Amino acid sequence: MATEFIDKARISVSAGKGGNGAVAFHREKYIAAGGPDGGDGGNGGDIILQVDDNMSTLMDFRYKRKYTAENGMDGQGSRKFGKSGKPLTIRVPRGTLVRDAETNEIIKDMSSSEPYVLCKGGKGGWGNCHFATPTRQVPRFAKAGLPGESHDVILELKLLADVGLIGFPNVGKSTLLSVVSKARPKIANYHFTTLYPNLGVVYVDEGVSFVMADIPGIIEGAADGAGLGHDFLRHIDRCRLLVHVVDVSGSEGRDPVADFDAINAELAQYSPELATRPQIVVANKTDIMEDEALLEKLRAHVEEAGYPLFALSAASHTGTRELVLKIAEKLSTLPPVTVYEPEYVPRPPKLDTSAPLNITVDDNTYIVEGPWLERLMANVNFSDYESRMYFDKMLRESGLFARLEEMGIQDGDIVSLYNLEFEYQH
């Protein structure tokens, strides 16, 4: 039984929460007033994506859909910092597109071998050793760790291949791939023998090679979901060159010209851009051809459309070397395989700022805490000017600054928001 091919999956990922800072004081014989020495919490673990060339499907994500990294450990006394949470590495096949589940925008194209941090772990909270000042020598508070980022994403596999073999089932695509490469696809004389894409590396000469993919199951109506084609048309998206295989033997009573036009019509319906992709047409099964007029009719039709045609027999290895050389020659003039640029821009979090914040005062330091404020800070990049302006706007609109002024805050007093401190200025 053929392995099921899964090329789309939805998963939820959550980075680890940062550990809490510790409230502790130094206690040692003969040392009076040792002072605060609570350590910081550890950072939460990241969610990291890594390409694994041993994977060819997204089958692993069919049964496990939630991935959570390790939380950071809390700080301890004696300024012992908590251990950071271990990052969680999720392995995906090369060519996987990562999309935001809500907007369908591309977050990352996993086509290179560099790891990608999909979700950052939350920062660990500060221990009370950070809050000691000449006038506040015994701070009895520390900061909680921040939550890590979380995301619902769609993984979509688009094969990375230079050449895509297209055509109706049982026209000899798998046979051709097995002849010109070391791939060993399942081959049999019935429709839909190939149930998932096969990749093979074709060696042309010293230092010259290309990747060829056998794309299964394209039939009339494939762009509308008929047969298997709806699931696999996306794998042709990246191919720089299409090799269109047509059966000219007449053994099944098919019209090669009608088959050629039908497949191109499906490509155009799926993607107008794909229909303009360079093509080489292969008239296959010439060794068992019953009527040479079928070949000549196809040749005239194809050349009129502006495509080159190669007549060959993959089964008897006749003409395959000439085809490989032509493919290599054509590829040398084409741009490299498409790598999709990120489209996703993180949106500001939707917050209900009506919930009250807890404000305490300790030696002219105003300590502000609350669930929505914690979530807001976890989603703000404080190194970015626009993010800081958004943060300031949210605080003002929530009425926080007005409430601080009612409590008697003065210019120069310190406002402490979790691990962030700043001087208040009216």
Coordinates of C-alpha atoms in Angstrom, one line a residue:
M1 CA 0.0 0.0 0.0
A2 CA 1.4 3.4 -0.9
T3 CA 2.3 5.8 1.8
E4 CA -0.3 8.6 2.2
F5 CA 1.0 11.9 1.0
I6 CA 0.1 14.9 3.3
D7 CA 1.1 18.3 1.9
K8 CA -1.0 20.6 4.1
A9 CA -1.4 20.8 7.8
R10 CA -2.5 23.3 10.5
I11 CA -0.7 23.4 13.8
S12 CA -0.7 25.6 17.0
V13 CA 2.7 26.5 18.4
S14 CA 3.5 28.2 21.7
A15 CA 6.9 29.4 23.0
G16 CA 7.7 28.9 26.7
K17 CA 6.9 31.4 29.4
G18 CA 9.6 33.2 31.2
G19 CA 10.4 32.2 34.8
N20 CA 9.5 34.6 37.6
G21 CA 12.1 36.6 39.4
A22 CA 12.8 35.8 43.1
V23 CA 12.4 37.9 46.2
A24 CA 15.2 36.9 48.6
F25 CA 17.7 38.5 51.0
H26 CA 21.3 37.7 51.7
R27 CA 21.6 35.8 55.0
E28 CA 25.1 35.0 56.3
K29 CA 26.7 34.8 59.7
Y30 CA 28.6 37.9 60.7
I31 CA 27.2 39.9 57.7
A32 CA 24.4 42.3 58.7
A33 CA 21.9 43.7 56.2
G34 CA 23.2 41.6 53.4
G35 CA 20.6 43.1 51.0
P36 CA 18.4 41.8 48.3
D37 CA 19.8 38.9 46.2
G38 CA 16.8 37.4 44.4
G39 CA 17.9 36.0 40.9
D40 CA 16.1 36.5 37.6
G41 CA 13.8 33.9 36.0
G42 CA 15.1 32.1 32.9
N43 CA 13.8 32.9 29.5
G44 CA 11.2 30.6 27.9
G45 CA 12.2 28.3 25.1
D46 CA 11.7 29.3 21.4
I47 CA 9.8 27.4 18.7
I48 CA 12.3 26.8 15.9
L49 CA 11.7 25.5 12.4
Q50 CA 14.4 23.4 10.8
V51 CA 14.5 21.8 7.3
D52 CA 15.0 18.1 7.3
D53 CA 15.9 16.6 3.9
N54 CA 14.9 13.1 5.1
M55 CA 11.2 14.2 5.3
S56 CA 9.1 14.3 2.1
T57 CA 5.6 14.8 3.5
L58 CA 3.8 16.6 6.4
M59 CA 2.5 13.3 7.7
D60 CA 4.0 13.9 11.2
F61 CA 1.6 16.9 11.7
R62 CA -1.5 14.9 11.0
Y63 CA -1.5 13.3 14.4
K64 CA 0.2 16.0 16.5
R65 CA -1.0 19.5 16.1
K66 CA 0.0 21.3 19.3
Y67 CA 3.7 22.2 20.0
T68 CA 4.8 23.9 23.2
A69 CA 8.4 24.8 24.2
E70 CA 9.7 24.5 27.7
N71 CA 9.1 27.3 30.3
G72 CA 11.9 29.1 32.0
M73 CA 12.6 28.2 35.6
D74 CA 12.0 30.7 38.4
G75 CA 15.0 32.6 40.0
Q76 CA 16.3 31.7 43.4
G77 CA 18.1 33.3 46.3
S78 CA 21.9 34.0 46.3
R79 CA 21.3 35.6 42.9
K80 CA 20.8 32.3 41.2
F81 CA 19.2 32.8 37.9
G82 CA 16.6 30.3 36.6
K83 CA 17.5 28.0 33.8
S84 CA 16.2 29.0 30.4
G85 CA 13.6 26.7 28.8
K86 CA 14.8 24.4 26.1
P87 CA 13.9 25.5 22.6
L88 CA 11.6 23.1 20.6
T89 CA 12.8 22.3 17.1
I90 CA 10.1 21.3 14.6
R91 CA 11.5 19.6 11.5
V92 CA 9.8 20.2 8.2
P93 CA 10.5 19.1 4.6
R94 CA 12.5 21.5 2.4
G95 CA 10.1 23.7 0.4
T96 CA 7.5 24.1 3.2
L97 CA 5.6 27.4 3.2
V98 CA 4.6 28.6 6.7
R99 CA 1.4 30.8 6.6
D100 CA -0.5 32.7 9.2
A101 CA -3.7 30.6 9.7
E102 CA -5.9 33.7 10.1
T103 CA -4.7 35.8 7.1
N104 CA -3.0 33.1 4.9
E105 CA 0.0 35.4 4.5
I106 CA 3.4 33.8 4.1
I107 CA 5.5 34.0 7.3
K108 CA 8.5 32.0 6.0
D109 CA 9.5 29.9 3.1
M110 CA 11.6 27.0 4.5
S111 CA 13.7 26.5 1.4
S112 CA 17.2 27.1 2.9
S113 CA 18.9 25.1 5.7
E114 CA 19.1 28.0 8.2
P115 CA 16.8 27.5 11.3
Y116 CA 14.0 30.0 11.7
V117 CA 12.6 31.2 15.0
L118 CA 8.8 31.1 14.6
C119 CA 7.9 32.0 18.2
K120 CA 10.1 33.8 20.7
G121 CA 10.1 32.6 24.3
G122 CA 9.0 35.0 27.0
K123 CA 11.6 36.9 28.9
G124 CA 12.4 35.9 32.5
G125 CA 11.3 38.2 35.3
W126 CA 13.8 40.3 37.2
G127 CA 14.7 39.3 40.8
N128 CA 14.5 41.9 43.6
C129 CA 18.3 42.5 43.4
H130 CA 17.6 44.8 40.4
F131 CA 15.3 47.1 42.3
A132 CA 17.7 48.2 45.2
T133 CA 18.5 51.9 45.3
P134 CA 20.2 54.1 47.9
T135 CA 16.8 55.1 49.2
R136 CA 15.0 51.7 48.6
Q137 CA 17.4 49.2 50.1
V138 CA 14.9 46.5 50.9
P139 CA 12.7 45.9 47.8
R140 CA 10.2 43.3 48.6
F141 CA 9.0 42.7 45.1
A142 CA 10.2 41.0 41.9
K143 CA 8.8 40.7 38.4
A144 CA 6.9 37.8 36.8
G145 CA 8.1 36.3 33.6
L146 CA 6.4 37.2 30.4
P147 CA 4.4 34.7 28.3
G148 CA 6.0 33.4 25.1
E149 CA 4.6 34.1 21.6
S150 CA 2.0 31.7 20.2
H151 CA 0.7 31.3 16.7
D152 CA -1.7 29.2 14.6
V153 CA 0.0 28.4 11.3
I154 CA -0.6 26.4 8.2
L155 CA 2.2 24.4 6.7
E156 CA 2.0 23.9 3.0
L157 CA 4.5 21.8 1.1
K158 CA 5.5 23.1 -2.4
L159 CA 8.3 20.9 -3.8
L160 CA 11.6 22.4 -4.7
A161 CA 12.3 21.0 -8.1
D162 CA 13.8 22.5 -11.3
V163 CA 11.7 20.4 -13.6
G164 CA 8.2 19.2 -13.2
L165 CA 6.9 16.2 -15.2
I166 CA 3.2 16.8 -16.1
G167 CA 0.7 14.8 -18.1
F168 CA -2.2 12.4 -17.8
P169 CA -1.8 9.3 -15.6
N170 CA -0.1 6.3 -17.2
V171 CA 1.7 8.2 -19.9
G172 CA 5.2 7.2 -18.6
K173 CA 6.2 10.0 -16.3
S174 CA 7.5 7.7 -13.6
T175 CA 9.3 5.5 -16.1
L176 CA 11.0 8.6 -17.5
L177 CA 12.1 9.7 -14.1
S178 CA 13.5 6.3 -13.2
V179 CA 15.5 6.2 -16.4
V180 CA 17.1 9.6 -16.2
S181 CA 17.7 9.7 -12.4
K182 CA 18.3 7.3 -9.5
A183 CA 14.7 7.7 -8.3
R184 CA 12.8 4.4 -8.0
P185 CA 9.1 5.3 -8.2
K186 CA 6.4 2.6 -8.2
I187 CA 5.6 1.8 -11.8
A188 CA 2.6 -0.2 -13.1
N189 CA 0.3 -0.2 -16.1
Y190 CA -2.8 1.4 -14.5
H191 CA -4.0 4.9 -13.7
F192 CA -2.9 6.6 -10.6
T193 CA 0.1 4.3 -9.9
T194 CA 1.8 7.4 -8.5
L195 CA 0.0 8.6 -5.5
Y196 CA 2.5 11.1 -4.2
P197 CA 5.3 13.2 -5.9
N198 CA 8.6 11.6 -6.6
L199 CA 11.9 13.5 -6.8
G200 CA 15.0 12.5 -8.6
V201 CA 18.4 14.2 -9.2
V202 CA 19.4 14.0 -12.8
Y203 CA 23.2 14.1 -13.4
V204 CA 24.1 15.6 -16.7
D205 CA 27.8 16.2 -16.6
E206 CA 30.6 17.1 -14.1
G207 CA 29.1 19.9 -11.9
V208 CA 25.8 20.0 -13.9
S209 CA 22.6 18.4 -12.4
F210 CA 19.0 19.3 -11.8
V211 CA 16.1 18.1 -9.7
M212 CA 13.1 16.5 -11.5
A213 CA 9.7 15.9 -9.9
D214 CA 7.0 13.5 -11.1
I215 CA 3.7 15.2 -10.3
P216 CA 0.9 12.7 -10.2
G217 CA -2.8 12.7 -10.9
I218 CA -3.5 15.6 -13.2
I219 CA -6.7 14.9 -15.2
E220 CA -9.4 17.0 -16.7
G221 CA -11.1 18.9 -13.8
A222 CA -8.0 18.7 -11.6
A223 CA -8.0 22.5 -10.9
D224 CA -11.6 22.0 -9.6
G225 CA -10.5 19.1 -7.4
A226 CA -11.1 16.1 -9.7
G227 CA -8.8 13.1 -9.3
L228 CA -5.6 13.8 -7.4
G229 CA -4.5 16.8 -9.3
H230 CA -6.1 19.4 -6.9
D231 CA -3.8 18.2 -4.2
F232 CA -0.6 18.3 -6.3
L233 CA -0.9 21.1 -8.8
R234 CA 0.7 23.4 -6.1
H235 CA 3.9 21.3 -6.4
I236 CA 4.5 22.6 -9.9
D237 CA 4.5 26.3 -8.7
R238 CA 8.2 26.4 -8.1
C239 CA 9.3 24.4 -11.2
R240 CA 11.4 26.5 -13.6
L241 CA 10.6 24.2 -16.5
L242 CA 7.7 21.8 -17.3
V243 CA 8.3 18.6 -19.2
H244 CA 4.9 17.7 -20.7
V245 CA 4.7 13.9 -21.3
V246 CA 2.1 12.8 -23.9
D247 CA 1.3 9.1 -24.9
V248 CA 1.5 8.9 -28.7
S249 CA 1.2 5.1 -28.9
G250 CA -2.5 5.1 -29.4
S251 CA -2.7 1.9 -27.2
E252 CA -5.5 3.4 -25.1
G253 CA -7.4 5.1 -28.0
R254 CA -6.5 8.6 -26.7
D255 CA -5.9 11.7 -28.9
P256 CA -2.5 13.1 -28.0
V257 CA -3.4 16.6 -29.2
A258 CA -6.6 16.6 -27.0
D259 CA -4.6 15.3 -24.0
F260 CA -2.0 18.1 -24.5
D261 CA -4.6 20.8 -24.7
A262 CA -6.5 19.4 -21.7
I263 CA -3.5 19.5 -19.4
N264 CA -2.6 23.0 -20.4
A265 CA -6.1 24.1 -19.8
E266 CA -6.0 22.8 -16.3
L267 CA -2.7 24.6 -15.7
A268 CA -4.2 27.9 -16.9
Q269 CA -7.3 27.5 -14.7
Y270 CA -5.1 26.8 -11.7
S271 CA -2.7 29.6 -12.3
P272 CA -2.5 31.9 -15.4
E273 CA 1.2 32.5 -14.6
L274 CA 1.9 28.7 -14.5
A275 CA 0.4 28.4 -18.0
T276 CA 3.2 30.6 -19.4
R277 CA 6.0 28.6 -17.8
P278 CA 8.5 27.2 -20.3
Q279 CA 7.6 23.7 -21.6
I280 CA 9.3 20.9 -23.4
V281 CA 6.8 18.4 -24.9
V282 CA 7.8 14.7 -24.8
A283 CA 6.0 12.3 -27.2
N284 CA 6.5 9.0 -25.3
K285 CA 6.0 5.3 -26.0
T286 CA 7.1 5.6 -29.7
D287 CA 8.4 2.0 -29.4
I288 CA 4.8 0.7 -29.4
M289 CA 3.3 3.4 -31.6
E290 CA 0.4 2.1 -33.7
D291 CA 0.0 5.1 -36.0
E292 CA 2.8 7.5 -36.8
A293 CA 0.2 10.1 -37.9
L294 CA -0.6 10.7 -34.2
L295 CA 3.0 11.8 -33.6
E296 CA 3.1 14.1 -36.7
K297 CA -0.3 15.6 -35.7
L298 CA 1.0 16.3 -32.2
R299 CA 4.3 17.7 -33.5
A300 CA 2.6 20.2 -35.8
H301 CA 0.2 21.3 -33.0
V302 CA 3.0 21.7 -30.4
E303 CA 5.4 23.5 -32.7
E304 CA 2.6 25.9 -33.8
A305 CA 2.2 26.7 -30.1
G306 CA 5.9 27.4 -29.9
Y307 CA 7.1 24.4 -27.9
P308 CA 9.9 22.0 -28.8
L309 CA 9.0 18.3 -29.1
F310 CA 11.1 15.2 -28.4
A311 CA 9.9 11.8 -29.6
L312 CA 11.3 9.0 -27.4
S313 CA 10.6 5.8 -25.6
A314 CA 11.4 5.9 -21.8
A315 CA 10.9 2.2 -21.5
S316 CA 13.5 1.4 -24.1
H317 CA 15.8 4.3 -23.1
T318 CA 15.6 5.7 -26.6
G319 CA 16.1 9.5 -26.9
T320 CA 16.3 10.1 -23.2
R321 CA 19.9 11.4 -23.2
E322 CA 19.0 14.0 -25.8
L323 CA 16.1 15.1 -23.7
V324 CA 18.3 15.5 -20.6
L325 CA 20.8 17.6 -22.5
K326 CA 18.1 19.9 -23.9
I327 CA 16.6 20.3 -20.4
A328 CA 20.0 21.2 -18.9
E329 CA 20.6 23.7 -21.8
K330 CA 17.2 25.3 -21.2
L331 CA 17.6 25.5 -17.4
S332 CA 20.9 27.4 -17.9
T333 CA 18.9 30.3 -19.3
L334 CA 16.1 30.4 -16.7
P335 CA 16.0 32.2 -13.3
P336 CA 16.5 30.1 -10.2
V337 CA 13.8 28.2 -8.3
T338 CA 11.3 30.6 -6.7
V339 CA 11.7 31.4 -3.1
Y340 CA 8.6 33.2 -1.7
E341 CA 9.1 36.4 0.2
P342 CA 7.5 36.9 3.6
E343 CA 4.1 38.8 3.5
Y344 CA 3.1 38.5 7.1
V345 CA 3.2 41.6 9.3
P346 CA 2.4 41.0 13.0
R347 CA -0.7 42.8 14.1
P348 CA -1.0 44.7 17.4
P349 CA -2.8 42.5 19.9
K350 CA -6.5 43.2 20.5
L351 CA -6.7 44.1 24.1
D352 CA -9.6 44.8 26.5
T353 CA -8.0 47.7 28.5
S354 CA -11.1 48.1 30.7
A355 CA -9.8 45.6 33.2
P356 CA -8.3 47.5 36.2
L357 CA -4.6 47.5 36.8
N358 CA -3.0 47.0 40.2
I359 CA -0.8 50.0 41.2
T360 CA 1.4 50.0 44.3
V361 CA 3.9 52.7 45.4
D362 CA 7.3 51.9 46.9
D363 CA 9.7 54.8 47.5
N364 CA 8.6 57.0 44.6
T365 CA 8.4 53.9 42.3
Y366 CA 5.0 53.2 40.9
I367 CA 4.6 49.4 40.3
V368 CA 1.9 48.7 37.7
E369 CA 0.7 45.1 37.1
G370 CA -2.2 43.5 35.3
P371 CA -3.1 40.7 32.8
W372 CA -3.7 42.9 29.7
L373 CA -0.6 44.9 30.4
E374 CA 1.5 41.7 30.6
R375 CA 0.0 40.6 27.2
L376 CA 0.7 44.0 25.7
M377 CA 4.3 44.0 26.7
A378 CA 4.8 40.5 25.3
N379 CA 3.8 41.9 21.9
V380 CA 5.8 45.1 21.8
N381 CA 9.3 45.5 20.2
F382 CA 10.8 48.2 22.3
S383 CA 13.7 48.7 19.9
D384 CA 11.2 49.8 17.2
Y385 CA 10.0 53.5 17.4
E386 CA 6.5 52.8 16.0
S387 CA 6.1 49.9 18.5
R388 CA 7.0 52.2 21.4
M389 CA 4.5 54.9 20.1
Y390 CA 1.8 52.2 20.0
F391 CA 2.7 51.1 23.5
D392 CA 2.5 54.7 24.8
K393 CA -0.9 55.3 23.0
M394 CA -2.4 52.1 24.6
L395 CA -1.3 53.2 28.1
R396 CA -2.8 56.7 27.6
E397 CA -6.0 55.4 26.1
S398 CA -6.4 53.0 29.0
G399 CA -6.4 55.9 31.5
L400 CA -3.2 54.7 33.2
F401 CA -1.4 58.0 33.1
A402 CA -4.4 59.9 34.4
R403 CA -4.7 57.5 37.3
L404 CA -1.0 57.9 38.1
E405 CA -1.4 61.6 38.2
E406 CA -4.4 61.3 40.5
M407 CA -2.2 59.2 42.8
G408 CA 0.3 62.1 43.0
I409 CA 3.0 60.9 40.6
Q410 CA 5.7 63.6 39.9
D411 CA 8.0 64.2 37.0
G412 CA 11.1 62.0 37.6
D413 CA 9.3 59.3 39.6
I414 CA 9.9 55.8 38.3
V415 CA 7.1 53.7 36.7
S416 CA 7.8 50.0 36.8
L417 CA 5.9 47.8 34.3
Y418 CA 7.1 44.2 34.7
N419 CA 10.7 44.2 33.5
L420 CA 10.5 47.8 32.1
E421 CA 11.3 50.9 34.1
F422 CA 11.1 54.5 32.9
E423 CA 11.0 58.0 34.3
Y424 CA 7.6 59.6 34.3
Q425 CA 7.3 62.9 32.4
H426 CA 4.1 64.8 32.2

